[in-house]
Amino acid sequence: MPRPKVFVSRRIPEVGLNAISAECDVDLWPDRLPPPADELKKRAKDCDGLVSLLTDRIDGALLDSAPKLKVVSNYAVGFNNVDVPACTARGVCVGNTPGVLTDATADIAVTLLLTAARRIGESAADAKSGKWLTWEPLGWLGQDLTGRTLGIVGMGRIGFATAKRLHNGWDMKVLYTEQIPRPEAEREFDARRVELDELLRESDFVSVHVDLNSSTKGMFSSEQFAKMKRTAVFVNSARGPLVDQAALAETLRSGTIFAAGLDVTEPEPLPPDHELYKLPNCVIVPHIASATVETRNAMARLCANNLLAGVRGEPLPNWVNPEVADKRR
Ligand code: DGY
């Protein structure tokens, strides 16, 4: 029986690569930048499995040019880069890496919230550039966290972990939006499920944790920002296109809200001359929420397990489209 052929679209941690190489012939894209679309298509052509990243677009055209492909194992929890219905229609399994990056991502959401609330980026830059004059009673005034209201937009795993940190650590009241109630959040930190409008009006901090799809794209625009408090801090560690960035820039420039912290943007990378970088009340980090050694290793293990299960014809440990089971290739 020939070994399955797999294309891995970027170097992932050894622990994942070694597990895949033990059973498969691996073609590894060596560059720091993702393979261009036509190169991805070329490499995937004869493959049984594909390890993709959130920077790879997996669509019908790519799938049609890879008739042997059995599995797409996405090295991410988010899978908005994968056309899942197109995979399902062609009998291709899709895997992702939920759970293992929950804590690391919640840590970044809290970090951004604190950084933006306490003006860490701008004050540190000021100090470094020699503008630190003296201790000033009215200098660098930020926002307190303790006892304030946190609005979690999307109480999934990461929203829950973020709320838990801020409720237990800073005694914050928690409001949340979600399609169905989350009894665990209501029990553990007395969270209250509300409509988005109420959450925006009442919250001192708004942290976004929803998936990107056609109904959430652009869900934060001028209308939503206008409902927030002038002292509010907005944090996005989910996906860039959830936010209308021109509207956010205008919101921050005009002081409609206090500050924002972003781990994700549209596009990524955000061009260095983008207006959001010019705003002192906007802190941006380059999509690093899952970037810890332990988390990236755990993602690699899970990604490899999904891939291997896919090429073996077994159920994927984290299966995005289990409905494909009875018609998989
Ligand atoms: C994911 O896994 O979806 C993250 O955005 C990557 O850090």
Short mmCIF file of C-alpha atoms and ligand atoms in Angstrom, two decimals:
data_model
loop_
_atom_site.label_atom_id
_atom_site.label_comp_id
_atom_site.label_asym_id
_atom_site.label_seq_id
_atom_site.Cartn_x
_atom_site.Cartn_y
_atom_site.Cartn_z
CA MET A 1 0.00 0.00 0.00
CA PRO A 2 1.64 3.34 -1.03
CA ARG A 3 2.11 5.95 1.66
CA PRO A 4 -0.40 8.82 1.50
CA LYS A 5 0.89 12.02 -0.04
CA VAL A 6 0.44 15.18 1.97
CA PHE A 7 1.14 18.84 1.33
CA VAL A 8 1.88 20.97 4.39
CA SER A 9 1.53 24.61 3.45
CA ARG A 10 3.95 25.98 6.09
CA ARG A 11 6.40 24.69 8.65
CA ILE A 12 4.42 23.80 11.77
CA PRO A 13 5.99 22.58 15.04
CA GLU A 14 8.09 19.40 14.73
CA VAL A 15 5.78 17.39 16.92
CA GLY A 16 3.08 17.63 14.25
CA LEU A 17 5.39 17.29 11.26
CA ASN A 18 7.07 14.20 12.72
CA ALA A 19 3.75 12.48 13.37
CA ILE A 20 2.65 13.15 9.79
CA SER A 21 6.00 12.14 8.26
CA ALA A 22 5.92 8.81 10.13
CA GLU A 23 2.98 7.72 7.99
CA CYS A 24 2.94 9.96 4.94
CA ASP A 25 5.17 11.36 2.24
CA VAL A 26 5.32 15.03 3.08
CA ASP A 27 5.83 17.93 0.71
CA LEU A 28 6.54 20.89 3.00
CA TRP A 29 6.29 24.49 1.76
CA PRO A 30 9.54 25.97 3.08
CA ASP A 31 8.89 29.71 2.89
CA ARG A 32 7.86 32.11 5.62
CA LEU A 33 5.13 33.46 3.35
CA PRO A 34 2.20 31.27 2.27
CA PRO A 35 2.23 29.53 -1.10
CA PRO A 36 0.52 31.61 -3.80
CA ALA A 37 -2.88 30.19 -4.85
CA ASP A 38 -1.59 28.63 -8.09
CA GLU A 39 1.31 26.99 -6.26
CA LEU A 40 -1.03 25.63 -3.60
CA LYS A 41 -3.17 24.16 -6.35
CA LYS A 42 -0.15 22.60 -8.04
CA ARG A 43 1.15 21.08 -4.82
CA ALA A 44 -2.24 19.72 -3.70
CA LYS A 45 -2.97 18.14 -7.11
CA ASP A 46 -1.91 14.56 -6.31
CA CYS A 47 -2.33 14.74 -2.55
CA ASP A 48 -4.43 12.62 -0.21
CA GLY A 49 -4.15 15.16 2.58
CA LEU A 50 -3.52 18.85 3.00
CA VAL A 51 -2.42 20.81 6.06
CA SER A 52 -3.66 24.35 5.50
CA LEU A 53 -3.29 27.58 7.43
CA LEU A 54 -5.71 30.46 7.83
CA THR A 55 -3.77 32.24 5.08
CA ASP A 56 -4.63 29.53 2.50
CA ARG A 57 -7.88 29.77 0.58
CA ILE A 58 -9.37 26.29 0.18
CA ASP A 59 -12.18 26.62 -2.34
CA GLY A 60 -14.04 24.65 -5.01
CA ALA A 61 -11.43 25.40 -7.69
CA LEU A 62 -8.61 24.04 -5.56
CA LEU A 63 -10.65 20.98 -4.59
CA ASP A 64 -11.53 20.26 -8.21
CA SER A 65 -7.88 20.19 -9.12
CA ALA A 66 -7.13 17.71 -6.31
CA PRO A 67 -9.35 14.71 -7.05
CA LYS A 68 -7.63 12.38 -4.55
CA LEU A 69 -7.83 14.78 -1.63
CA LYS A 70 -9.47 13.14 1.39
CA VAL A 71 -8.81 15.63 4.14
CA VAL A 72 -8.05 19.29 4.78
CA SER A 73 -6.58 19.71 8.24
CA ASN A 74 -6.62 23.39 9.10
CA TYR A 75 -3.93 24.48 11.56
CA ALA A 76 -6.34 26.86 13.35
CA VAL A 77 -9.58 26.80 15.24
CA GLY A 78 -11.12 29.28 12.78
CA PHE A 79 -11.87 27.83 9.35
CA ASN A 80 -13.31 30.78 7.44
CA ASN A 81 -10.51 30.21 4.89
CA VAL A 82 -12.04 26.83 3.99
CA ASP A 83 -15.17 26.49 1.89
CA VAL A 84 -16.63 23.72 4.05
CA PRO A 85 -19.77 23.08 1.95
CA ALA A 86 -17.53 22.70 -1.12
CA CYS A 87 -15.40 20.16 0.78
CA THR A 88 -18.47 18.28 1.98
CA ALA A 89 -19.97 18.20 -1.51
CA ARG A 90 -16.79 16.53 -2.77
CA GLY A 91 -16.47 14.07 0.11
CA VAL A 92 -13.48 15.85 1.65
CA CYS A 93 -13.16 15.87 5.46
CA VAL A 94 -12.21 19.10 7.24
CA GLY A 95 -10.50 19.28 10.64
CA ASN A 96 -9.60 22.20 12.92
CA THR A 97 -7.89 22.73 16.28
CA PRO A 98 -10.37 23.95 18.91
CA GLY A 99 -9.85 23.81 22.66
CA VAL A 100 -6.07 23.82 22.78
CA LEU A 101 -5.74 27.53 22.03
CA THR A 102 -8.57 28.75 24.24
CA ASP A 103 -6.41 29.88 27.16
CA ALA A 104 -3.72 31.51 25.04
CA THR A 105 -6.34 33.44 23.07
CA ALA A 106 -8.23 34.53 26.18
CA ASP A 107 -4.91 35.71 27.63
CA ILE A 108 -4.37 37.94 24.60
CA ALA A 109 -7.92 39.33 24.79
CA VAL A 110 -7.28 40.31 28.42
CA THR A 111 -3.83 41.66 27.58
CA LEU A 112 -5.23 43.87 24.80
CA LEU A 113 -8.03 45.03 27.05
CA LEU A 114 -5.60 46.07 29.79
CA THR A 115 -3.11 47.53 27.33
CA ALA A 116 -5.76 49.69 25.68
CA ALA A 117 -7.49 50.64 28.95
CA ARG A 118 -4.24 51.67 30.64
CA ARG A 119 -2.66 53.25 27.54
CA ILE A 120 0.41 51.03 27.76
CA GLY A 121 1.45 51.27 24.09
CA GLU A 122 1.36 55.06 23.83
CA SER A 123 2.83 55.78 27.27
CA ALA A 124 5.67 53.28 26.80
CA ALA A 125 6.48 54.79 23.39
CA ASP A 126 6.43 58.26 24.94
CA ALA A 127 8.80 57.24 27.72
CA LYS A 128 11.19 55.58 25.28
CA SER A 129 11.28 58.60 23.03
CA GLY A 130 12.41 60.90 25.83
CA LYS A 131 9.11 62.72 26.32
CA TRP A 132 8.67 61.58 29.95
CA LEU A 133 8.84 64.90 31.82
CA THR A 134 7.77 64.05 35.35
CA TRP A 135 5.01 62.33 37.33
CA GLU A 136 1.87 64.13 36.25
CA PRO A 137 -1.43 64.11 38.15
CA LEU A 138 -3.33 64.36 34.89
CA GLY A 139 -0.95 62.29 32.80
CA TRP A 140 -1.91 59.06 31.04
CA LEU A 141 -5.30 58.65 32.63
CA GLY A 142 -6.89 55.39 31.60
CA GLN A 143 -9.89 53.27 32.58
CA ASP A 144 -10.33 51.10 35.68
CA LEU A 145 -11.35 47.49 35.23
CA THR A 146 -12.47 46.54 38.72
CA GLY A 147 -16.20 46.17 39.10
CA ARG A 148 -16.90 47.41 35.56
CA THR A 149 -19.11 45.71 32.99
CA LEU A 150 -17.70 43.36 30.39
CA GLY A 151 -19.62 42.58 27.20
CA ILE A 152 -18.68 39.28 25.60
CA VAL A 153 -19.89 39.03 22.02
CA GLY A 154 -20.00 35.27 21.48
CA MET A 155 -19.83 33.11 24.61
CA GLY A 156 -18.05 30.13 23.04
CA ARG A 157 -14.96 28.54 24.55
CA ILE A 158 -12.74 31.63 24.15
CA GLY A 159 -15.44 34.10 25.20
CA PHE A 160 -16.05 31.99 28.28
CA ALA A 161 -12.35 31.82 29.19
CA THR A 162 -12.01 35.59 28.72
CA ALA A 163 -15.05 36.30 30.89
CA LYS A 164 -13.79 33.91 33.55
CA ARG A 165 -10.45 35.70 33.80
CA LEU A 166 -12.02 39.15 34.00
CA HIS A 167 -14.82 38.18 36.36
CA ASN A 168 -12.58 36.27 38.76
CA GLY A 169 -9.65 38.66 38.51
CA TRP A 170 -11.35 42.04 38.34
CA ASP A 171 -14.80 41.30 39.69
CA MET A 172 -16.37 42.39 36.42
CA LYS A 173 -20.07 42.03 35.70
CA VAL A 174 -20.59 39.99 32.55
CA LEU A 175 -23.12 40.52 29.76
CA TYR A 176 -23.06 38.32 26.68
CA THR A 177 -24.68 37.72 23.32
CA GLU A 178 -25.19 34.22 22.05
CA GLN A 179 -27.81 32.41 20.01
CA ILE A 180 -28.63 30.12 22.90
CA PRO A 181 -28.15 30.68 26.64
CA ARG A 182 -24.90 29.48 28.22
CA PRO A 183 -26.00 28.15 31.63
CA GLU A 184 -22.41 27.49 32.69
CA ALA A 185 -21.52 31.18 32.25
CA GLU A 186 -24.69 32.23 34.06
CA ARG A 187 -23.88 29.86 36.93
CA GLU A 188 -20.14 30.52 37.18
CA PHE A 189 -20.08 34.28 36.87
CA ASP A 190 -23.64 35.38 36.91
CA ALA A 191 -23.44 36.35 33.25
CA ARG A 192 -26.58 37.82 31.69
CA ARG A 193 -27.57 37.11 28.07
CA VAL A 194 -28.72 40.27 26.27
CA GLU A 195 -29.24 41.63 22.77
CA LEU A 196 -26.20 43.21 21.12
CA ASP A 197 -27.66 46.73 21.45
CA GLU A 198 -28.00 46.42 25.20
CA LEU A 199 -24.54 44.92 25.50
CA LEU A 200 -23.03 47.83 23.56
CA ARG A 201 -24.89 50.42 25.61
CA GLU A 202 -24.11 48.91 29.01
CA SER A 203 -20.59 47.58 28.66
CA ASP A 204 -17.38 49.31 29.64
CA PHE A 205 -15.39 46.72 27.73
CA VAL A 206 -16.54 44.85 24.65
CA SER A 207 -14.61 41.74 23.60
CA VAL A 208 -15.46 39.95 20.36
CA HIS A 209 -15.38 36.14 20.08
CA VAL A 210 -17.67 35.17 17.21
CA ASP A 211 -16.86 33.16 14.09
CA LEU A 212 -16.47 34.99 10.82
CA ASN A 213 -19.22 34.07 8.37
CA SER A 214 -21.60 35.85 6.01
CA SER A 215 -23.88 36.94 8.86
CA THR A 216 -21.10 38.30 11.13
CA LYS A 217 -18.92 40.01 8.50
CA GLY A 218 -18.83 43.75 9.20
CA MET A 219 -21.06 43.39 12.29
CA PHE A 220 -19.17 46.23 14.01
CA SER A 221 -19.58 49.49 12.14
CA SER A 222 -20.38 53.15 12.94
CA GLU A 223 -23.88 52.28 14.10
CA GLN A 224 -22.61 49.80 16.69
CA PHE A 225 -19.69 51.97 17.83
CA ALA A 226 -22.07 54.92 18.27
CA LYS A 227 -24.03 52.92 20.84
CA MET A 228 -20.98 52.31 23.02
CA LYS A 229 -19.91 54.46 25.97
CA ARG A 230 -17.36 57.20 25.33
CA THR A 231 -15.20 55.49 27.94
CA ALA A 232 -15.53 52.04 26.37
CA VAL A 233 -12.70 49.81 25.19
CA PHE A 234 -13.23 47.52 22.18
CA VAL A 235 -11.19 44.34 21.73
CA ASN A 236 -11.13 42.01 18.73
CA SER A 237 -9.16 38.78 18.93
CA ALA A 238 -11.49 36.84 16.60
CA ARG A 239 -11.26 37.86 12.93
CA GLY A 240 -10.52 41.21 11.25
CA PRO A 241 -13.42 41.32 8.80
CA LEU A 242 -15.92 41.35 11.68
CA VAL A 243 -15.05 45.04 11.97
CA ASP A 244 -15.49 47.91 9.54
CA GLN A 245 -12.03 49.34 10.11
CA ALA A 246 -12.69 52.73 8.52
CA ALA A 247 -15.60 53.14 10.95
CA LEU A 248 -13.44 52.04 13.86
CA ALA A 249 -10.72 54.52 12.90
CA GLU A 250 -13.24 57.36 12.78
CA THR A 251 -14.75 56.21 16.09
CA LEU A 252 -11.35 56.28 17.78
CA ARG A 253 -10.31 59.55 16.16
CA SER A 254 -13.47 61.32 17.24
CA GLY A 255 -13.38 59.95 20.79
CA THR A 256 -16.69 58.12 20.36
CA ILE A 257 -15.06 55.32 22.36
CA PHE A 258 -11.92 55.40 24.50
CA ALA A 259 -9.65 52.85 22.85
CA ALA A 260 -9.35 49.60 20.95
CA GLY A 261 -7.09 46.56 21.02
CA LEU A 262 -6.81 44.37 17.92
CA ASP A 263 -5.10 41.03 17.42
CA VAL A 264 -6.69 40.65 14.00
CA THR A 265 -7.18 43.01 11.07
CA GLU A 266 -8.25 43.04 7.46
CA PRO A 267 -6.03 42.57 5.58
CA GLU A 268 -3.27 40.79 7.45
CA PRO A 269 -0.69 42.15 7.56
CA LEU A 270 -2.25 45.58 7.92
CA PRO A 271 -0.17 47.96 5.73
CA PRO A 272 2.19 50.02 7.91
CA ASP A 273 0.66 53.27 6.64
CA HIS A 274 -2.86 52.24 7.69
CA GLU A 275 -4.77 54.95 9.56
CA LEU A 276 -5.36 52.67 12.57
CA TYR A 277 -1.63 52.65 13.29
CA LYS A 278 -1.65 56.44 13.48
CA LEU A 279 -4.17 56.52 16.30
CA PRO A 280 -2.64 56.58 19.77
CA ASN A 281 -5.70 54.91 21.26
CA CYS A 282 -5.46 51.84 19.07
CA VAL A 283 -3.12 48.99 19.92
CA ILE A 284 -2.51 46.38 17.25
CA VAL A 285 -0.59 43.12 17.52
CA PRO A 286 0.03 40.80 14.54
CA HIS A 287 -2.48 37.94 15.09
CA ILE A 288 -0.50 36.38 17.94
CA ALA A 289 -3.32 35.05 20.14
CA SER A 290 -2.29 31.40 19.85
CA ALA A 291 1.43 32.13 19.72
CA THR A 292 2.84 30.29 22.72
CA VAL A 293 5.17 27.31 22.49
CA GLU A 294 2.78 24.97 24.28
CA THR A 295 -0.28 26.07 22.35
CA ARG A 296 1.32 25.87 18.92
CA ASN A 297 2.66 22.38 19.80
CA ALA A 298 -0.79 21.28 20.92
CA MET A 299 -2.31 22.68 17.72
CA ALA A 300 0.29 20.76 15.70
CA ARG A 301 -0.55 17.49 17.48
CA LEU A 302 -4.25 17.97 16.92
CA CYS A 303 -3.75 19.03 13.32
CA ALA A 304 -1.62 15.93 12.66
CA ASN A 305 -4.20 13.67 14.31
CA ASN A 306 -6.95 15.14 12.14
CA LEU A 307 -4.84 14.72 9.03
CA LEU A 308 -3.87 11.13 9.82
CA ALA A 309 -7.44 10.14 10.68
CA GLY A 310 -8.53 11.70 7.38
CA VAL A 311 -6.08 9.76 5.22
CA ARG A 312 -6.76 6.52 7.14
CA GLY A 313 -10.52 6.84 6.67
CA GLU A 314 -11.14 7.17 10.43
CA PRO A 315 -13.32 9.75 12.20
CA LEU A 316 -11.41 13.00 12.72
CA PRO A 317 -10.77 13.88 16.39
CA ASN A 318 -11.93 17.43 15.57
CA TRP A 319 -14.21 17.15 12.65
CA VAL A 320 -15.74 20.32 11.20
CA ASN A 321 -18.00 18.46 8.73
CA PRO A 322 -18.91 15.07 10.24
CA GLU A 323 -21.91 15.03 7.92
CA VAL A 324 -19.48 13.99 5.18
CA ALA A 325 -18.91 10.62 6.92
CA ASP A 326 -21.04 8.42 4.69
CA LYS A 327 -19.85 9.94 1.44
CA ARG A 328 -16.19 10.61 2.14
CA ARG A 329 -13.59 9.73 -0.47
C1 DGY B 1 -7.16 30.38 14.96
O1 DGY B 1 -6.69 29.29 15.30
O2 DGY B 1 -8.21 30.50 14.34
C2 DGY B 1 -6.39 31.56 15.35
O3 DGY B 1 -6.86 32.73 14.81
C3 DGY B 1 -4.92 31.35 15.05
O4 DGY B 1 -4.24 31.91 16.11
#
